[in-house]
């Protein structure tokens, strides 16, 4: 680890020199890239300097042990300083874990009602509301792309973009099958039913180098409806694109013009195909997926929301919280923090 930290510090100093070079100041893109690269290393360098300062102080304290008048003070100082070393080393280990390149990106999220008919769609609507409340607490923005409302409320399907700082880093753990246990409003005998909704989270890709042939795309147009489409539902502005080779389907109805909806839908199509290819690649690697919390597969049951007991349980980390009412209002931080902690633990094991 020491060698890696020394290399990072050297690189950081080189970047500082490059940023102060007058010949580079007029090159906006170069300065932007250098600044970003330096910022990515800054936290590690600051923590490494903190470690080196403690190590220097320990040497000084040890030198004081030979002085009878200062020995007692030196021993107390040594005990305090040496206790800090394991914590800082652990913090540095975590910082040195390779970061997911998608962590800083926005996401495209899709929620579908699955098993349970109308109750599943209502639950999908509850999940959308939960994520909306959480996004609001984080200062993120939500933009609905497409929605298909359920006959009794909620959504058979809803797709939306979440924009903000480091959205994917927190929301990437939400992909999978979410199960609800409660008495539906339509249940007259008061029996608890179990229904499911599936969630898919994809990092929004700014520039995807995927070439899609026009001949492989089938486009359908229709009247827009629902969020974003109410003012344009008299024209065929909504667009549905089907990628024939993979069967991937995307829909967009948020823009007023068919052309803009098609542009957005094409970007979504590329994102979905890219996500499919990445998952396929990880599955082939095998070990990479085993080191993750869950596979992100929509069929994998990741969480249960038990209303009678006011309990939510994440099955991947065996974590339960007896505050379901608060969770449904967007209080997701304890669950997400527990998932991040376990993810870091697994990555540290992988590193070792």
Short mmCIF file of C-alpha atoms in Angstrom, two decimals:
data_model
loop_
_atom_site.label_atom_id
_atom_site.label_comp_id
_atom_site.label_asym_id
_atom_site.label_seq_id
_atom_site.Cartn_x
_atom_site.Cartn_y
_atom_site.Cartn_z
CA UNK A 1 0.00 0.00 0.00
CA UNK A 2 2.91 2.32 0.80
CA UNK A 3 4.19 2.08 -2.77
CA UNK A 4 0.75 2.87 -4.20
CA UNK A 5 0.42 5.89 -1.91
CA UNK A 6 3.85 7.18 -2.89
CA UNK A 7 2.95 6.81 -6.58
CA UNK A 8 -0.33 8.68 -6.06
CA UNK A 9 1.44 11.50 -4.20
CA UNK A 10 4.01 11.78 -7.01
CA UNK A 11 1.26 11.91 -9.62
CA UNK A 12 -0.63 14.53 -7.61
CA UNK A 13 2.49 16.74 -7.45
CA UNK A 14 3.06 16.32 -11.20
CA UNK A 15 -0.52 17.42 -11.87
CA UNK A 16 -0.03 20.47 -9.64
CA UNK A 17 3.01 21.41 -11.72
CA UNK A 18 1.10 20.92 -14.97
CA UNK A 19 -1.79 23.06 -13.74
CA UNK A 20 0.56 25.92 -12.87
CA UNK A 21 2.38 25.73 -16.21
CA UNK A 22 1.64 28.99 -18.12
CA UNK A 23 1.74 27.12 -21.43
CA UNK A 24 -1.29 25.07 -20.38
CA UNK A 25 -3.50 27.86 -19.03
CA UNK A 26 -4.99 28.71 -22.42
CA UNK A 27 -6.03 25.09 -23.08
CA UNK A 28 -9.43 24.86 -21.35
CA UNK A 29 -10.02 21.14 -21.99
CA UNK A 30 -6.55 20.20 -20.77
CA UNK A 31 -6.93 22.25 -17.57
CA UNK A 32 -10.38 20.78 -17.01
CA UNK A 33 -9.09 17.19 -17.35
CA UNK A 34 -6.00 17.85 -15.22
CA UNK A 35 -8.13 19.47 -12.49
CA UNK A 36 -10.54 16.52 -12.43
CA UNK A 37 -7.68 14.02 -12.27
CA UNK A 38 -6.08 15.94 -9.42
CA UNK A 39 -9.35 16.25 -7.51
CA UNK A 40 -9.85 12.47 -7.76
CA UNK A 41 -6.50 12.00 -5.96
CA UNK A 42 -6.77 14.86 -3.48
CA UNK A 43 -8.64 13.04 -0.71
CA UNK A 44 -6.13 10.18 -0.73
CA UNK A 45 -3.14 12.54 -0.68
CA UNK A 46 -4.56 14.55 2.25
CA UNK A 47 -5.17 11.35 4.24
CA UNK A 48 -1.68 10.05 3.34
CA UNK A 49 -0.12 13.32 4.57
CA UNK A 50 -2.06 12.86 7.81
CA UNK A 51 -0.57 9.38 8.16
CA UNK A 52 2.96 10.61 7.48
CA UNK A 53 2.57 13.41 10.04
CA UNK A 54 1.50 10.89 12.72
CA UNK A 55 4.45 8.64 11.82
CA UNK A 56 6.82 11.60 12.23
CA UNK A 57 5.23 12.50 15.57
CA UNK A 58 5.69 8.89 16.72
CA UNK A 59 9.41 9.07 15.91
CA UNK A 60 9.71 12.31 17.88
CA UNK A 61 7.85 10.80 20.82
CA UNK A 62 10.13 7.75 20.81
CA UNK A 63 13.17 10.02 20.88
CA UNK A 64 11.72 11.70 23.98
CA UNK A 65 11.57 8.39 25.87
CA UNK A 66 15.27 8.64 26.73
CA UNK A 67 14.62 11.85 28.67
CA UNK A 68 13.48 10.94 32.22
CA UNK A 69 11.57 14.21 32.60
CA UNK A 70 9.63 13.72 29.35
CA UNK A 71 9.25 9.92 29.39
CA UNK A 72 5.76 9.83 30.93
CA UNK A 73 4.44 12.48 28.53
CA UNK A 74 6.10 10.68 25.59
CA UNK A 75 4.52 7.34 26.56
CA UNK A 76 1.04 8.90 26.69
CA UNK A 77 1.62 10.63 23.36
CA UNK A 78 2.81 7.38 21.78
CA UNK A 79 -0.26 5.50 22.98
CA UNK A 80 -2.57 8.14 21.47
CA UNK A 81 -0.69 8.36 18.16
CA UNK A 82 -0.25 4.61 17.64
CA UNK A 83 -3.99 4.07 18.22
CA UNK A 84 -4.72 6.31 15.22
CA UNK A 85 -2.61 4.33 12.73
CA UNK A 86 -4.95 1.31 12.18
CA UNK A 87 -7.96 3.58 11.55
CA UNK A 88 -6.13 5.74 9.01
CA UNK A 89 -4.70 2.66 7.29
CA UNK A 90 -8.21 1.23 7.00
CA UNK A 91 -9.53 4.52 5.61
CA UNK A 92 -6.73 4.54 3.04
CA UNK A 93 -7.48 0.91 2.08
CA UNK A 94 -11.05 1.94 1.31
CA UNK A 95 -9.93 5.00 -0.66
CA UNK A 96 -7.59 2.86 -2.76
CA UNK A 97 -10.38 0.53 -3.89
CA UNK A 98 -10.86 1.13 -7.64
CA UNK A 99 -13.93 3.31 -8.08
CA UNK A 100 -16.84 2.37 -10.29
CA UNK A 101 -16.49 4.71 -13.30
CA UNK A 102 -20.28 5.12 -13.32
CA UNK A 103 -20.60 6.28 -9.69
CA UNK A 104 -20.78 9.97 -10.55
CA UNK A 105 -23.39 9.54 -13.27
CA UNK A 106 -27.12 10.12 -13.46
CA UNK A 107 -29.35 7.07 -13.79
CA UNK A 108 -32.21 5.78 -15.87
CA UNK A 109 -34.60 3.85 -13.66
CA UNK A 110 -37.46 1.56 -14.57
CA UNK A 111 -40.12 0.18 -12.21
CA UNK A 112 -42.66 -2.44 -13.31
CA UNK A 113 -45.57 -4.07 -11.55
CA UNK A 114 -44.87 -7.82 -11.61
CA UNK A 115 -46.63 -10.65 -9.76
CA UNK A 116 -49.87 -9.63 -8.04
CA UNK A 117 -51.98 -7.87 -10.65
CA UNK A 118 -53.42 -4.51 -9.59
CA UNK A 119 -51.71 -4.66 -6.19
CA UNK A 120 -48.31 -5.09 -7.89
CA UNK A 121 -48.95 -1.94 -9.96
CA UNK A 122 -50.02 -0.02 -6.86
CA UNK A 123 -46.81 -1.16 -5.14
CA UNK A 124 -44.78 -0.02 -8.18
CA UNK A 125 -46.37 3.40 -7.68
CA UNK A 126 -45.42 3.31 -3.98
CA UNK A 127 -41.82 2.53 -4.90
CA UNK A 128 -41.74 5.43 -7.36
CA UNK A 129 -43.03 7.73 -4.63
CA UNK A 130 -40.42 6.36 -2.20
CA UNK A 131 -37.58 6.99 -4.64
CA UNK A 132 -38.99 10.43 -5.47
CA UNK A 133 -38.97 11.37 -1.76
CA UNK A 134 -35.42 10.05 -1.39
CA UNK A 135 -34.25 11.99 -4.46
CA UNK A 136 -35.82 15.14 -3.03
CA UNK A 137 -33.91 14.68 0.24
CA UNK A 138 -30.67 14.25 -1.76
CA UNK A 139 -31.30 17.36 -3.85
CA UNK A 140 -31.70 15.31 -7.03
CA UNK A 141 -34.16 15.94 -9.86
CA UNK A 142 -36.50 13.37 -11.44
CA UNK A 143 -37.68 13.49 -15.04
CA UNK A 144 -40.34 10.99 -16.12
CA UNK A 145 -39.72 9.57 -19.60
CA UNK A 146 -42.57 7.13 -19.95
CA UNK A 147 -45.42 5.82 -17.82
CA UNK A 148 -48.20 3.27 -18.14
CA UNK A 149 -50.70 3.72 -15.34
CA UNK A 150 -52.31 0.75 -13.61
CA UNK A 151 -56.07 0.27 -13.85
CA UNK A 152 -56.48 0.61 -10.06
CA UNK A 153 -53.66 3.08 -9.49
CA UNK A 154 -49.88 2.98 -9.49
CA UNK A 155 -47.98 1.97 -12.60
CA UNK A 156 -47.74 -1.09 -14.77
CA UNK A 157 -44.48 0.54 -15.87
CA UNK A 158 -42.73 3.85 -15.26
CA UNK A 159 -39.34 5.00 -16.54
CA UNK A 160 -37.53 8.09 -15.34
CA UNK A 161 -34.16 9.81 -15.18
CA UNK A 162 -32.65 10.83 -11.83
CA UNK A 163 -30.18 13.70 -12.11
CA UNK A 164 -27.80 14.93 -9.44
CA UNK A 165 -24.49 14.37 -7.70
CA UNK A 166 -23.23 10.78 -7.50
CA UNK A 167 -26.69 9.31 -8.12
CA UNK A 168 -25.51 5.95 -9.44
CA UNK A 169 -23.15 5.42 -6.47
CA UNK A 170 -26.18 5.17 -4.16
CA UNK A 171 -28.94 3.87 -6.42
CA UNK A 172 -27.04 1.07 -8.17
CA UNK A 173 -28.03 -1.37 -5.41
CA UNK A 174 -31.76 -1.03 -6.12
CA UNK A 175 -31.97 -3.30 -9.19
CA UNK A 176 -33.93 -6.46 -8.55
CA UNK A 177 -37.29 -7.80 -7.40
CA UNK A 178 -38.97 -5.94 -4.52
CA UNK A 179 -41.63 -7.86 -2.56
CA UNK A 180 -44.49 -6.36 -0.57
CA UNK A 181 -46.57 -8.13 2.08
CA UNK A 182 -49.75 -6.31 3.11
CA UNK A 183 -53.55 -6.31 2.98
CA UNK A 184 -54.54 -4.78 -0.38
CA UNK A 185 -57.26 -2.12 -0.43
CA UNK A 186 -59.31 -4.48 -2.62
CA UNK A 187 -59.12 -7.34 -0.05
CA UNK A 188 -62.42 -7.70 1.81
CA UNK A 189 -61.41 -10.57 4.11
CA UNK A 190 -58.37 -8.79 5.54
CA UNK A 191 -55.87 -11.35 4.25
CA UNK A 192 -52.21 -10.42 3.71
CA UNK A 193 -51.14 -10.73 0.07
CA UNK A 194 -47.66 -10.92 -1.40
CA UNK A 195 -46.94 -8.97 -4.59
CA UNK A 196 -43.78 -7.92 -6.40
CA UNK A 197 -42.44 -5.09 -8.51
CA UNK A 198 -39.16 -5.09 -10.40
CA UNK A 199 -36.63 -2.29 -10.48
CA UNK A 200 -33.90 -1.71 -13.04
CA UNK A 201 -31.17 0.91 -12.57
CA UNK A 202 -28.82 1.89 -15.39
CA UNK A 203 -26.10 4.53 -15.44
CA UNK A 204 -26.89 7.24 -17.99
CA UNK A 205 -24.14 7.18 -20.58
CA UNK A 206 -23.13 10.47 -22.20
CA UNK A 207 -21.26 9.00 -25.11
CA UNK A 208 -21.81 5.35 -25.97
CA UNK A 209 -19.81 3.91 -28.83
CA UNK A 210 -22.51 1.51 -29.94
CA UNK A 211 -23.48 1.54 -33.56
CA UNK A 212 -27.09 0.62 -34.22
CA UNK A 213 -28.22 0.03 -37.78
CA UNK A 214 -31.38 1.85 -38.82
CA UNK A 215 -32.58 -1.38 -40.41
CA UNK A 216 -32.45 -3.03 -36.95
CA UNK A 217 -34.84 -0.47 -35.42
CA UNK A 218 -38.61 -0.59 -35.61
CA UNK A 219 -40.29 2.72 -34.75
CA UNK A 220 -43.91 3.17 -33.66
CA UNK A 221 -45.56 6.52 -32.98
CA UNK A 222 -48.70 7.23 -30.98
CA UNK A 223 -50.50 9.90 -28.94
CA UNK A 224 -48.68 10.97 -25.80
CA UNK A 225 -50.41 10.63 -22.45
CA UNK A 226 -49.63 11.06 -18.78
CA UNK A 227 -46.79 13.13 -17.34
CA UNK A 228 -45.20 15.34 -19.95
CA UNK A 229 -47.66 14.28 -22.63
CA UNK A 230 -50.95 15.85 -21.62
CA UNK A 231 -50.41 18.99 -23.69
CA UNK A 232 -49.48 17.09 -26.85
CA UNK A 233 -51.84 14.14 -26.86
CA UNK A 234 -53.57 15.29 -30.03
CA UNK A 235 -50.56 14.41 -32.20
CA UNK A 236 -48.44 11.31 -32.72
CA UNK A 237 -45.43 12.69 -30.83
CA UNK A 238 -44.68 9.71 -28.56
CA UNK A 239 -42.09 7.28 -29.91
CA UNK A 240 -41.47 3.59 -29.26
CA UNK A 241 -38.24 2.05 -30.59
CA UNK A 242 -37.67 -1.69 -30.79
CA UNK A 243 -34.19 -3.06 -31.39
CA UNK A 244 -35.04 -6.16 -33.41
CA UNK A 245 -31.83 -8.24 -32.80
CA UNK A 246 -31.95 -7.91 -28.98
CA UNK A 247 -35.66 -7.29 -28.45
CA UNK A 248 -34.90 -4.21 -26.32
CA UNK A 249 -37.82 -1.74 -26.35
CA UNK A 250 -37.76 1.90 -25.22
CA UNK A 251 -40.46 4.55 -25.19
CA UNK A 252 -40.30 8.33 -24.86
CA UNK A 253 -43.17 10.80 -24.69
CA UNK A 254 -41.75 13.70 -22.65
CA UNK A 255 -40.87 16.03 -25.53
CA UNK A 256 -43.38 17.98 -27.60
CA UNK A 257 -41.98 16.89 -30.94
CA UNK A 258 -41.68 13.42 -32.42
CA UNK A 259 -38.12 14.17 -33.56
CA UNK A 260 -36.93 15.08 -30.06
CA UNK A 261 -38.66 12.05 -28.56
CA UNK A 262 -36.94 9.86 -31.12
CA UNK A 263 -33.53 11.35 -30.27
CA UNK A 264 -34.11 10.73 -26.56
CA UNK A 265 -35.44 7.22 -27.22
CA UNK A 266 -32.37 6.38 -29.32
CA UNK A 267 -30.10 7.47 -26.46
CA UNK A 268 -32.13 5.32 -24.07
CA UNK A 269 -31.92 2.40 -26.46
CA UNK A 270 -28.13 2.67 -26.55
CA UNK A 271 -28.01 2.86 -22.74
CA UNK A 272 -30.15 -0.28 -22.37
CA UNK A 273 -28.13 -2.21 -24.93
CA UNK A 274 -24.89 -1.07 -23.27
CA UNK A 275 -26.24 -2.21 -19.88
CA UNK A 276 -27.19 -5.58 -21.37
CA UNK A 277 -23.71 -6.04 -22.88
CA UNK A 278 -21.98 -5.04 -19.61
CA UNK A 279 -24.06 -7.51 -17.61
CA UNK A 280 -23.37 -10.25 -20.13
CA UNK A 281 -19.65 -9.52 -19.93
CA UNK A 282 -19.67 -9.68 -16.11
CA UNK A 283 -21.65 -12.91 -16.16
CA UNK A 284 -19.02 -14.46 -18.43
CA UNK A 285 -16.27 -13.32 -16.07
CA UNK A 286 -18.18 -14.90 -13.20
CA UNK A 287 -15.99 -13.95 -10.26
CA UNK A 288 -16.67 -10.26 -10.73
CA UNK A 289 -20.38 -10.77 -10.18
CA UNK A 290 -19.83 -13.00 -7.15
CA UNK A 291 -17.91 -10.17 -5.47
CA UNK A 292 -20.88 -7.81 -5.84
CA UNK A 293 -23.96 -7.38 -3.70
CA UNK A 294 -26.50 -9.11 -5.90
CA UNK A 295 -26.40 -9.46 -9.65
CA UNK A 296 -28.69 -6.60 -10.53
CA UNK A 297 -30.86 -9.19 -12.23
CA UNK A 298 -34.52 -8.20 -12.19
CA UNK A 299 -35.53 -11.72 -11.11
CA UNK A 300 -33.38 -11.63 -7.96
CA UNK A 301 -35.44 -10.98 -4.81
CA UNK A 302 -33.53 -8.28 -2.98
CA UNK A 303 -35.95 -6.74 -0.47
CA UNK A 304 -39.23 -7.36 1.35
CA UNK A 305 -41.55 -4.63 2.62
CA UNK A 306 -43.70 -6.14 5.39
CA UNK A 307 -46.50 -3.72 6.31
CA UNK A 308 -48.14 -5.68 9.19
CA UNK A 309 -44.80 -5.71 11.06
CA UNK A 310 -43.63 -2.27 9.79
CA UNK A 311 -40.42 -4.01 8.71
CA UNK A 312 -38.22 -3.78 5.63
CA UNK A 313 -35.59 -6.46 5.05
CA UNK A 314 -32.75 -6.46 2.53
CA UNK A 315 -32.04 -10.14 1.90
CA UNK A 316 -28.61 -9.64 0.32
CA UNK A 317 -27.06 -8.43 3.58
CA UNK A 318 -29.65 -9.78 6.04
CA UNK A 319 -30.44 -6.25 7.17
CA UNK A 320 -33.80 -5.34 8.73
CA UNK A 321 -35.25 -2.01 9.76
CA UNK A 322 -38.43 -1.70 11.83
CA UNK A 323 -39.29 1.65 10.25
CA UNK A 324 -41.06 0.76 7.02
CA UNK A 325 -43.37 3.76 7.33
CA UNK A 326 -40.36 6.09 7.27
CA UNK A 327 -38.63 4.14 4.49
CA UNK A 328 -41.66 4.59 2.23
CA UNK A 329 -41.33 8.33 2.85
CA UNK A 330 -37.80 8.26 1.44
CA UNK A 331 -35.81 7.34 4.55
CA UNK A 332 -33.49 5.03 2.60
CA UNK A 333 -30.15 6.18 4.01
CA UNK A 334 -29.71 3.39 6.62
CA UNK A 335 -30.35 0.67 4.02
CA UNK A 336 -28.14 2.22 1.34
CA UNK A 337 -25.33 2.93 3.82
CA UNK A 338 -25.46 -0.70 5.01
CA UNK A 339 -25.24 -1.90 1.39
CA UNK A 340 -22.29 0.41 0.65
CA UNK A 341 -20.48 -0.81 3.80
CA UNK A 342 -20.92 -4.45 2.79
CA UNK A 343 -19.87 -3.68 -0.78
CA UNK A 344 -16.65 -2.10 0.51
CA UNK A 345 -16.02 -5.11 2.78
CA UNK A 346 -16.37 -7.52 -0.14
CA UNK A 347 -14.08 -5.40 -2.31
CA UNK A 348 -11.45 -5.26 0.43
CA UNK A 349 -11.59 -9.06 0.67
CA UNK A 350 -11.17 -9.21 -3.11
CA UNK A 351 -8.18 -6.87 -2.96
CA UNK A 352 -6.53 -9.03 -0.30
#
